Structures are given as structure tokens and as C-alpha cells.
mmCIF file of C-alpha atoms in Angstrom:
data_model
loop_
_atom_site.group_PDB
_atom_site.id
_atom_site.type_symbol
_atom_site.label_atom_id
_atom_site.label_comp_id
_atom_site.label_asym_id
_atom_site.label_seq_id
_atom_site.Cartn_x
_atom_site.Cartn_y
_atom_site.Cartn_z
ATOM 1 C CA MET D 1 91.096 196.005 -4.587
ATOM 2 C CA THR D 2 90.985 198.883 -7.369
ATOM 3 C CA ALA D 3 94.309 198.041 -8.939
ATOM 4 C CA SER D 4 93.242 194.099 -8.865
ATOM 5 C CA ARG D 5 90.026 194.799 -10.587
ATOM 6 C CA ASP D 6 91.875 197.042 -13.134
ATOM 7 C CA THR D 7 94.061 194.224 -13.540
ATOM 8 C CA ALA D 8 91.211 191.797 -14.017
ATOM 9 C CA GLY D 9 89.559 194.256 -16.273
ATOM 10 C CA PHE D 10 92.641 194.466 -18.712
ATOM 11 C CA ILE D 11 93.098 190.567 -18.763
ATOM 12 C CA TRP D 12 89.170 190.079 -19.553
ATOM 13 C CA GLU D 13 89.477 192.628 -22.355
ATOM 14 C CA LEU D 14 92.309 190.556 -23.947
ATOM 15 C CA TRP D 15 90.531 187.239 -23.437
ATOM 16 C CA SER D 16 87.031 188.481 -25.105
ATOM 17 C CA HIS D 17 88.677 190.224 -27.807
ATOM 18 C CA ARG D 18 91.313 187.422 -28.539
ATOM 19 C CA ARG D 19 94.126 189.617 -27.929
ATOM 20 C CA ARG D 20 97.686 189.258 -26.557
ATOM 21 C CA VAL D 21 100.367 191.075 -24.959
ATOM 22 C CA SER D 22 104.171 190.408 -24.072
ATOM 23 C CA ALA D 23 103.276 191.424 -20.519
ATOM 24 C CA LEU D 24 100.650 193.194 -18.685
ATOM 25 C CA PRO D 25 101.294 197.123 -18.243
ATOM 26 C CA ALA D 26 103.731 198.123 -15.378
ATOM 27 C CA ALA D 27 100.544 199.929 -13.551
ATOM 28 C CA LEU D 28 98.882 196.731 -13.737
ATOM 29 C CA ARG D 29 101.602 194.197 -13.077
ATOM 30 C CA PRO D 30 101.518 191.978 -10.059
ATOM 31 C CA ALA D 31 104.719 192.147 -8.062
ATOM 32 C CA SER D 32 103.883 189.017 -6.343
ATOM 33 C CA LEU D 33 101.771 185.806 -6.537
ATOM 34 C CA GLU D 34 99.411 186.894 -3.953
ATOM 35 C CA GLN D 35 98.771 190.187 -6.089
ATOM 36 C CA GLY D 36 98.047 188.099 -9.132
ATOM 37 C CA PHE D 37 95.795 186.184 -7.157
ATOM 38 C CA ALA D 38 93.767 188.982 -5.941
ATOM 39 C CA ALA D 39 93.353 190.167 -9.726
ATOM 40 C CA GLN D 40 91.946 186.585 -10.387
ATOM 41 C CA CYS D 41 89.668 186.534 -7.822
ATOM 42 C CA GLU D 42 88.034 189.723 -9.478
ATOM 43 C CA LEU D 43 87.440 187.663 -12.939
ATOM 44 C CA PRO D 44 84.243 186.324 -11.690
ATOM 45 C CA ALA D 45 82.731 189.922 -10.681
ATOM 46 C CA ILE D 46 84.344 191.425 -13.980
ATOM 47 C CA THR D 47 83.005 188.882 -16.376
ATOM 48 C CA GLY D 48 79.487 188.708 -14.825
ATOM 49 C CA GLN D 49 80.378 184.520 -14.746
ATOM 50 C CA ALA D 50 80.374 182.889 -11.414
ATOM 51 C CA ARG D 51 83.550 180.964 -10.592
ATOM 52 C CA ALA D 52 82.497 177.075 -11.358
ATOM 53 C CA GLY D 53 85.686 175.933 -9.591
ATOM 54 C CA TRP D 54 89.324 175.641 -10.140
ATOM 55 C CA LYS D 55 92.245 174.604 -12.155
ATOM 56 C CA ILE D 56 95.870 173.540 -11.072
ATOM 57 C CA ALA D 57 98.481 174.267 -13.722
ATOM 58 C CA ALA D 58 101.883 173.153 -13.613
ATOM 59 C CA THR D 59 101.269 169.813 -11.575
ATOM 60 C CA SER D 60 104.460 168.289 -13.283
ATOM 61 C CA THR D 61 108.194 169.384 -12.877
ATOM 62 C CA ALA D 62 108.369 169.434 -16.489
ATOM 63 C CA GLY D 63 105.354 171.639 -16.843
ATOM 64 C CA GLN D 64 106.896 173.906 -14.223
ATOM 65 C CA ALA D 65 110.162 173.700 -16.065
ATOM 66 C CA HIS D 66 108.485 174.709 -19.142
ATOM 67 C CA ILE D 67 106.906 178.147 -17.607
ATOM 68 C CA GLY D 68 109.674 179.211 -15.277
ATOM 69 C CA VAL D 69 107.754 178.466 -11.808
ATOM 70 C CA ASP D 70 108.622 176.695 -8.896
ATOM 71 C CA GLY D 71 105.542 174.877 -8.366
ATOM 72 C CA PRO D 72 101.621 174.614 -9.081
ATOM 73 C CA LEU D 73 99.642 177.602 -9.723
ATOM 74 C CA PRO D 74 95.785 177.804 -9.138
ATOM 75 C CA GLY D 75 93.155 178.965 -11.631
ATOM 76 C CA THR D 76 89.521 180.165 -11.837
ATOM 77 C CA LEU D 77 87.203 178.234 -13.993
ATOM 78 C CA LEU D 78 84.604 180.451 -15.301
ATOM 79 C CA ALA D 79 80.811 179.169 -15.336
ATOM 80 C CA GLY D 80 80.515 180.002 -19.066
ATOM 81 C CA ARG D 81 83.443 178.119 -20.079
ATOM 82 C CA VAL D 82 82.819 174.830 -18.365
ATOM 83 C CA SER D 83 80.599 172.279 -20.214
ATOM 84 C CA PRO D 84 79.532 168.699 -19.997
ATOM 85 C CA SER D 85 81.102 165.768 -21.873
ATOM 86 C CA PRO D 86 80.700 165.478 -25.079
ATOM 87 C CA ALA D 87 81.507 169.276 -25.393
ATOM 88 C CA ARG D 88 82.245 171.370 -28.282
ATOM 89 C CA PHE D 89 84.656 174.240 -28.266
ATOM 90 C CA SER D 90 85.971 176.864 -30.600
ATOM 91 C CA LEU D 91 89.918 177.020 -31.309
ATOM 92 C CA GLU D 92 89.262 180.422 -32.705
ATOM 93 C CA GLY D 93 91.894 182.616 -31.461
ATOM 94 C CA ASN D 94 93.505 180.003 -29.240
ATOM 95 C CA LEU D 95 97.066 180.172 -29.008
ATOM 96 C CA MET D 96 98.032 177.171 -27.158
ATOM 97 C CA ARG D 97 95.692 174.593 -29.104
ATOM 98 C CA VAL D 98 96.436 171.618 -26.981
ATOM 99 C CA ALA D 99 94.149 169.357 -24.977
ATOM 100 C CA GLU D 100 94.867 168.089 -21.320
ATOM 101 C CA PRO D 101 93.376 164.880 -19.876
ATOM 102 C CA GLU D 102 92.588 165.441 -16.084
ATOM 103 C CA PHE D 103 91.387 164.011 -13.230
ATOM 104 C CA ALA D 104 88.687 166.524 -11.679
ATOM 105 C CA PHE D 105 86.774 166.130 -8.353
ATOM 106 C CA ARG D 106 83.519 168.129 -7.284
ATOM 107 C CA MET D 107 83.520 169.108 -3.820
ATOM 108 C CA ALA D 108 80.415 168.124 -1.563
ATOM 109 C CA ARG D 109 81.336 170.836 1.003
ATOM 110 C CA ALA D 110 83.389 173.644 1.772
ATOM 111 C CA LEU D 111 86.880 173.571 2.914
ATOM 112 C CA PRO D 112 87.282 177.149 4.178
ATOM 113 C CA PRO D 113 90.691 179.040 5.284
ATOM 114 C CA ARG D 114 91.990 178.005 8.672
ATOM 115 C CA THR D 115 95.516 177.820 10.153
ATOM 116 C CA ALA D 116 96.065 174.436 10.401
ATOM 117 C CA GLU D 117 96.753 172.491 6.609
ATOM 118 C CA TYR D 118 94.112 170.227 5.587
ATOM 119 C CA THR D 119 95.150 166.638 5.437
ATOM 120 C CA GLN D 120 94.474 164.133 2.331
ATOM 121 C CA ASP D 121 91.953 162.580 4.586
ATOM 122 C CA GLU D 122 89.798 165.496 5.193
ATOM 123 C CA VAL D 123 89.973 166.935 1.746
ATOM 124 C CA LEU D 124 88.834 163.535 0.370
ATOM 125 C CA ALA D 125 86.181 163.616 2.853
ATOM 126 C CA ALA D 126 84.664 166.796 1.457
ATOM 127 C CA VAL D 127 84.914 165.466 -2.228
ATOM 128 C CA GLY D 128 81.417 164.083 -3.483
ATOM 129 C CA SER D 129 82.576 162.970 -6.731
ATOM 130 C CA LEU D 130 85.323 162.090 -9.399
ATOM 131 C CA HIS D 131 84.970 162.886 -12.987
ATOM 132 C CA PRO D 132 87.100 162.374 -16.068
ATOM 133 C CA ALA D 133 87.896 165.685 -17.568
ATOM 134 C CA ILE D 134 89.432 167.544 -20.612
ATOM 135 C CA GLU D 135 91.110 171.069 -20.139
ATOM 136 C CA ILE D 136 91.599 173.068 -23.116
ATOM 137 C CA PRO D 137 93.875 175.793 -21.555
ATOM 138 C CA ASP D 138 94.888 179.379 -23.440
ATOM 139 C CA SER D 139 96.952 182.492 -22.537
ATOM 140 C CA ARG D 140 96.404 185.930 -22.757
ATOM 141 C CA PHE D 141 100.312 186.391 -23.184
ATOM 142 C CA GLU D 142 102.418 185.920 -26.497
ATOM 143 C CA ASP D 143 104.630 183.909 -24.587
ATOM 144 C CA PHE D 144 103.303 182.573 -21.289
ATOM 145 C CA ALA D 145 106.488 180.622 -20.683
ATOM 146 C CA ARG D 146 108.160 183.602 -20.091
ATOM 147 C CA VAL D 147 106.054 185.887 -18.032
ATOM 148 C CA GLY D 148 106.419 184.230 -14.600
ATOM 149 C CA ALA D 149 104.129 182.939 -12.030
ATOM 150 C CA ALA D 150 102.395 186.143 -10.843
ATOM 151 C CA GLN D 151 101.314 187.154 -14.089
ATOM 152 C CA LEU D 152 100.379 183.655 -14.850
ATOM 153 C CA VAL D 153 97.972 183.603 -12.166
ATOM 154 C CA ALA D 154 96.486 187.011 -12.594
ATOM 155 C CA ASP D 155 95.629 185.295 -16.057
ATOM 156 C CA SER D 156 94.096 182.194 -14.087
ATOM 157 C CA ALA D 157 96.840 180.126 -14.847
ATOM 158 C CA CYS D 158 95.941 179.857 -18.570
ATOM 159 C CA ALA D 159 92.385 178.943 -18.231
ATOM 160 C CA SER D 160 90.141 178.786 -20.902
ATOM 161 C CA TRP D 161 87.568 175.825 -21.770
ATOM 162 C CA PHE D 162 86.884 172.770 -19.762
ATOM 163 C CA ALA D 163 84.692 169.565 -20.110
ATOM 164 C CA TRP D 164 83.976 167.260 -17.627
ATOM 165 C CA GLY D 165 82.399 163.804 -17.887
ATOM 166 C CA ALA D 166 79.777 161.938 -15.626
ATOM 167 C CA ALA D 167 80.690 161.394 -11.954
ATOM 168 C CA ALA D 168 82.572 158.047 -11.837
ATOM 169 C CA PRO D 169 81.346 154.888 -9.515
ATOM 170 C CA GLU D 170 82.141 155.436 -6.046
ATOM 171 C CA SER D 171 84.660 152.569 -6.149
ATOM 172 C CA TRP D 172 87.103 155.528 -7.436
ATOM 173 C CA ARG D 173 87.951 155.866 -3.783
ATOM 174 C CA GLN D 174 89.156 152.550 -3.570
ATOM 175 C CA THR D 175 90.911 153.210 -7.011
ATOM 176 C CA ASP D 176 95.071 153.582 -7.174
ATOM 177 C CA LEU D 177 94.738 156.923 -9.094
ATOM 178 C CA ALA D 178 98.113 157.303 -9.789
ATOM 179 C CA GLN D 179 98.782 154.140 -11.481
ATOM 180 C CA HIS D 180 95.361 154.404 -13.231
ATOM 181 C CA PRO D 181 95.842 154.553 -16.964
ATOM 182 C CA VAL D 182 94.274 157.374 -19.248
ATOM 183 C CA PRO D 183 94.547 156.317 -22.952
ATOM 184 C CA VAL D 184 94.059 159.439 -25.113
ATOM 185 C CA ALA D 185 92.778 159.368 -28.874
ATOM 186 C CA VAL D 186 92.494 162.403 -31.722
ATOM 187 C CA ASN D 187 90.013 161.354 -34.276
ATOM 188 C CA GLY D 188 90.201 157.746 -33.277
ATOM 189 C CA ALA D 189 93.954 157.471 -33.709
ATOM 190 C CA PRO D 190 96.084 156.811 -30.118
ATOM 191 C CA VAL D 191 98.136 159.378 -28.988
ATOM 192 C CA GLY D 192 99.249 158.401 -25.651
ATOM 193 C CA VAL D 193 98.376 157.219 -22.283
ATOM 194 C CA GLY D 194 98.385 159.427 -19.365
ATOM 195 C CA ARG D 195 98.713 158.577 -15.550
ATOM 196 C CA GLY D 196 97.537 159.893 -12.469
ATOM 197 C CA SER D 197 101.417 159.790 -11.046
ATOM 198 C CA ASN D 198 101.983 162.411 -13.623
ATOM 199 C CA VAL D 199 99.900 164.985 -11.181
ATOM 200 C CA LEU D 200 102.052 165.748 -8.383
ATOM 201 C CA GLY D 201 102.297 162.125 -7.914
ATOM 202 C CA ASP D 202 98.691 161.498 -7.551
ATOM 203 C CA PRO D 203 95.324 163.618 -8.169
ATOM 204 C CA ARG D 204 94.482 163.591 -4.536
ATOM 205 C CA ILE D 205 97.785 164.770 -3.497
ATOM 206 C CA ALA D 206 97.265 167.712 -6.092
ATOM 207 C CA LEU D 207 93.788 168.454 -4.670
ATOM 208 C CA THR D 208 95.182 168.553 -1.265
ATOM 209 C CA TRP D 209 97.647 170.688 -2.292
ATOM 210 C CA LEU D 210 94.852 173.236 -3.933
ATOM 211 C CA ALA D 211 92.847 173.067 -0.652
ATOM 212 C CA ASN D 212 95.784 174.267 1.195
ATOM 213 C CA ALA D 213 96.986 176.666 -1.118
ATOM 214 C CA LEU D 214 93.770 178.627 -1.145
ATOM 215 C CA SER D 215 93.196 178.503 2.319
ATOM 216 C CA ARG D 216 96.629 180.229 2.773
ATOM 217 C CA LEU D 217 95.563 182.757 0.378
ATOM 218 C CA GLY D 218 92.210 183.398 2.262
ATOM 219 C CA CYS D 219 90.062 181.938 -0.331
ATOM 220 C CA GLY D 220 89.193 178.417 0.456
ATOM 221 C CA LEU D 221 87.359 175.829 -1.620
ATOM 222 C CA GLY D 222 83.707 176.169 -1.972
ATOM 223 C CA GLY D 223 80.851 173.442 -1.890
ATOM 224 C CA GLY D 224 79.833 172.355 -5.374
ATOM 225 C CA GLU D 225 83.143 173.523 -6.979
ATOM 226 C CA ILE D 226 84.878 171.730 -9.411
ATOM 227 C CA VAL D 227 88.602 171.222 -9.166
ATOM 228 C CA THR D 228 90.399 169.789 -12.198
ATOM 229 C CA THR D 229 94.151 168.618 -10.794
ATOM 230 C CA GLY D 230 96.333 169.169 -13.919
ATOM 231 C CA THR D 231 97.150 167.030 -17.178
ATOM 232 C CA CYS D 232 98.087 163.358 -16.621
ATOM 233 C CA LEU D 233 99.593 163.125 -20.007
ATOM 234 C CA ALA D 234 101.605 165.810 -21.899
ATOM 235 C CA PRO D 235 99.543 168.129 -23.637
ATOM 236 C CA VAL D 236 98.025 166.930 -26.850
ATOM 237 C CA ALA D 237 98.251 168.854 -30.074
ATOM 238 C CA ILE D 238 94.765 169.852 -31.230
ATOM 239 C CA ALA D 239 93.444 171.693 -34.152
ATOM 240 C CA PRO D 240 90.035 172.583 -35.972
ATOM 241 C CA GLY D 241 88.165 169.824 -36.854
ATOM 242 C CA ASP D 242 89.539 167.331 -34.363
ATOM 243 C CA THR D 243 87.586 165.185 -31.740
ATOM 244 C CA VAL D 244 89.785 164.209 -28.697
ATOM 245 C CA VAL D 245 88.509 161.278 -26.271
ATOM 246 C CA ALA D 246 90.124 160.732 -22.826
ATOM 247 C CA ASP D 247 89.016 157.066 -21.804
ATOM 248 C CA PHE D 248 89.325 156.749 -17.844
ATOM 249 C CA GLY D 249 88.138 153.297 -18.412
ATOM 250 C CA PRO D 250 85.647 152.081 -15.274
ATOM 251 C CA LEU D 251 85.747 155.615 -14.132
ATOM 252 C CA GLY D 252 84.007 156.923 -17.491
ATOM 253 C CA ARG D 253 85.375 159.374 -20.389
ATOM 254 C CA ALA D 254 85.596 162.726 -21.657
ATOM 255 C CA GLU D 255 85.113 164.071 -25.231
ATOM 256 C CA VAL D 256 85.728 167.236 -26.793
ATOM 257 C CA SER D 257 85.571 168.336 -30.385
ATOM 258 C CA PHE D 258 86.309 171.388 -32.243
ATOM 259 C CA PRO D 259 84.429 172.675 -35.347
ATOM 260 C CA PRO D 260 86.559 173.091 -38.343
#
């Protein structure tokens, strides 16, 4: 626990001072995904911010190949970095400078760790609402594509800012989220159309993956927590002064702007 807390403290120092390293110091470097996750779980205590929920990184094969991992990665969303849409976030010190439109779920009840895997039906029955969302990721590594899964997980899977829109109508439960289009515009100009199928085939599959990943890690999903399931469109380049809108049609919209 001491090693995990020391790693989390070092990462938060980098984060809060907008500094980066090529890799964590050897004494603080997790040797496995489980060790990386243990460090990540210390971040709420280190930062004094509650965990608002979770993000899932690398939910597409292209995303996994880009950062050299063989599957998705869980990350913690800190309460102080989550805002309702429309949101306004600073890009000062942000290395990645991309926006990611995402399907997010808010849990109505907890899914605690257990031996048996959760089915998709069980996971969806625990969901309270679906929300359109935009994530603004960042990394505390100079080259996040090369540090490996353990360090990425310790760094909360490139978490930074997160904005979520109002709850979608309950008809989302009958909607084919895999085929649902999400047009995205920057400063009013279309930049692409995302789809739920880009998120492990379906955002509901991604949510189920996270529930079971957290169960195996001995953590579990908490009631009231947000889960944002990964970008449904190739990350969109952004700059100070931009406004990004992700239009989920009848499911709502999310908007983020960045001061010049």
C-alpha cells in the first residue's frame, strides 16, 4: 500500500504541476497491471477528490495498437475534473489535445466483486441512466504510447477532464447503440460521425467488460458512479478557443469549449 500511495503521489505531483516524465522512477514503477491499478486506487485519497466514476481507455483495436496494449484499460474519474455539459475546460499543459465523444452510463446500484462474471443483462439492470459525454484525456508521460499498460493504468488511463450531458430518455434501452450515429463538430464545422460499434462493438459490451474487470481486481462498481465507455470516433484534434459538440440525436448532446 505504501508503494502504491507513493506512486500515486508522484503521479499527482506531475498532474497538478503539468509536468511529464519518460517513465516512472524504477522504485515507483508498477510491474503489473494489478500493481498499476493499486496505485490508481490511491488517487482519490492523495488528491482529496472523490472518485466520480470510471473511464475505459483503448476500446478499439486501433486505440490498443496505438498505445501497445492488448485490451481495454480502466481509469478513475476524479470528481473535481467532472462537469455537466456545456462545460469549459483549460487546455493549458495538455499534451494530447483531443476530444473524445462517448456514451456514458450512471449506475443506479453497485456491482460488487464476486466470483461469477456479471452478464450484460445484470449490468444493464444496475444502470440508472445513459448520458452523452465528451472526454478530454491527457497523460503524465512524454510518450504515453510507449510506457505500457501497467504505467498507463497507474496514470488513470490518461484521464483528465470529463463532461456529461443530461440523461437520455428511457427509450435508450430499446436503441441500437452499436449503430447509433454521433456527428461531431468543432466550431460548427463537421469533423466526423462516431458510432457505438467503435466501442468494443457496443457501449453496453464495454460497460459489462468494466464491471467484470473491476470485479476481478477486487474493487467493483459503486452505485451513483459514472462509467464513460471510450471514444466512438477517432480522437478529434482541438486547440484553445475551440468549441466541440457531440450530437447524440434523440439521446441528447454534449458540448465543451476551451478558453483561448
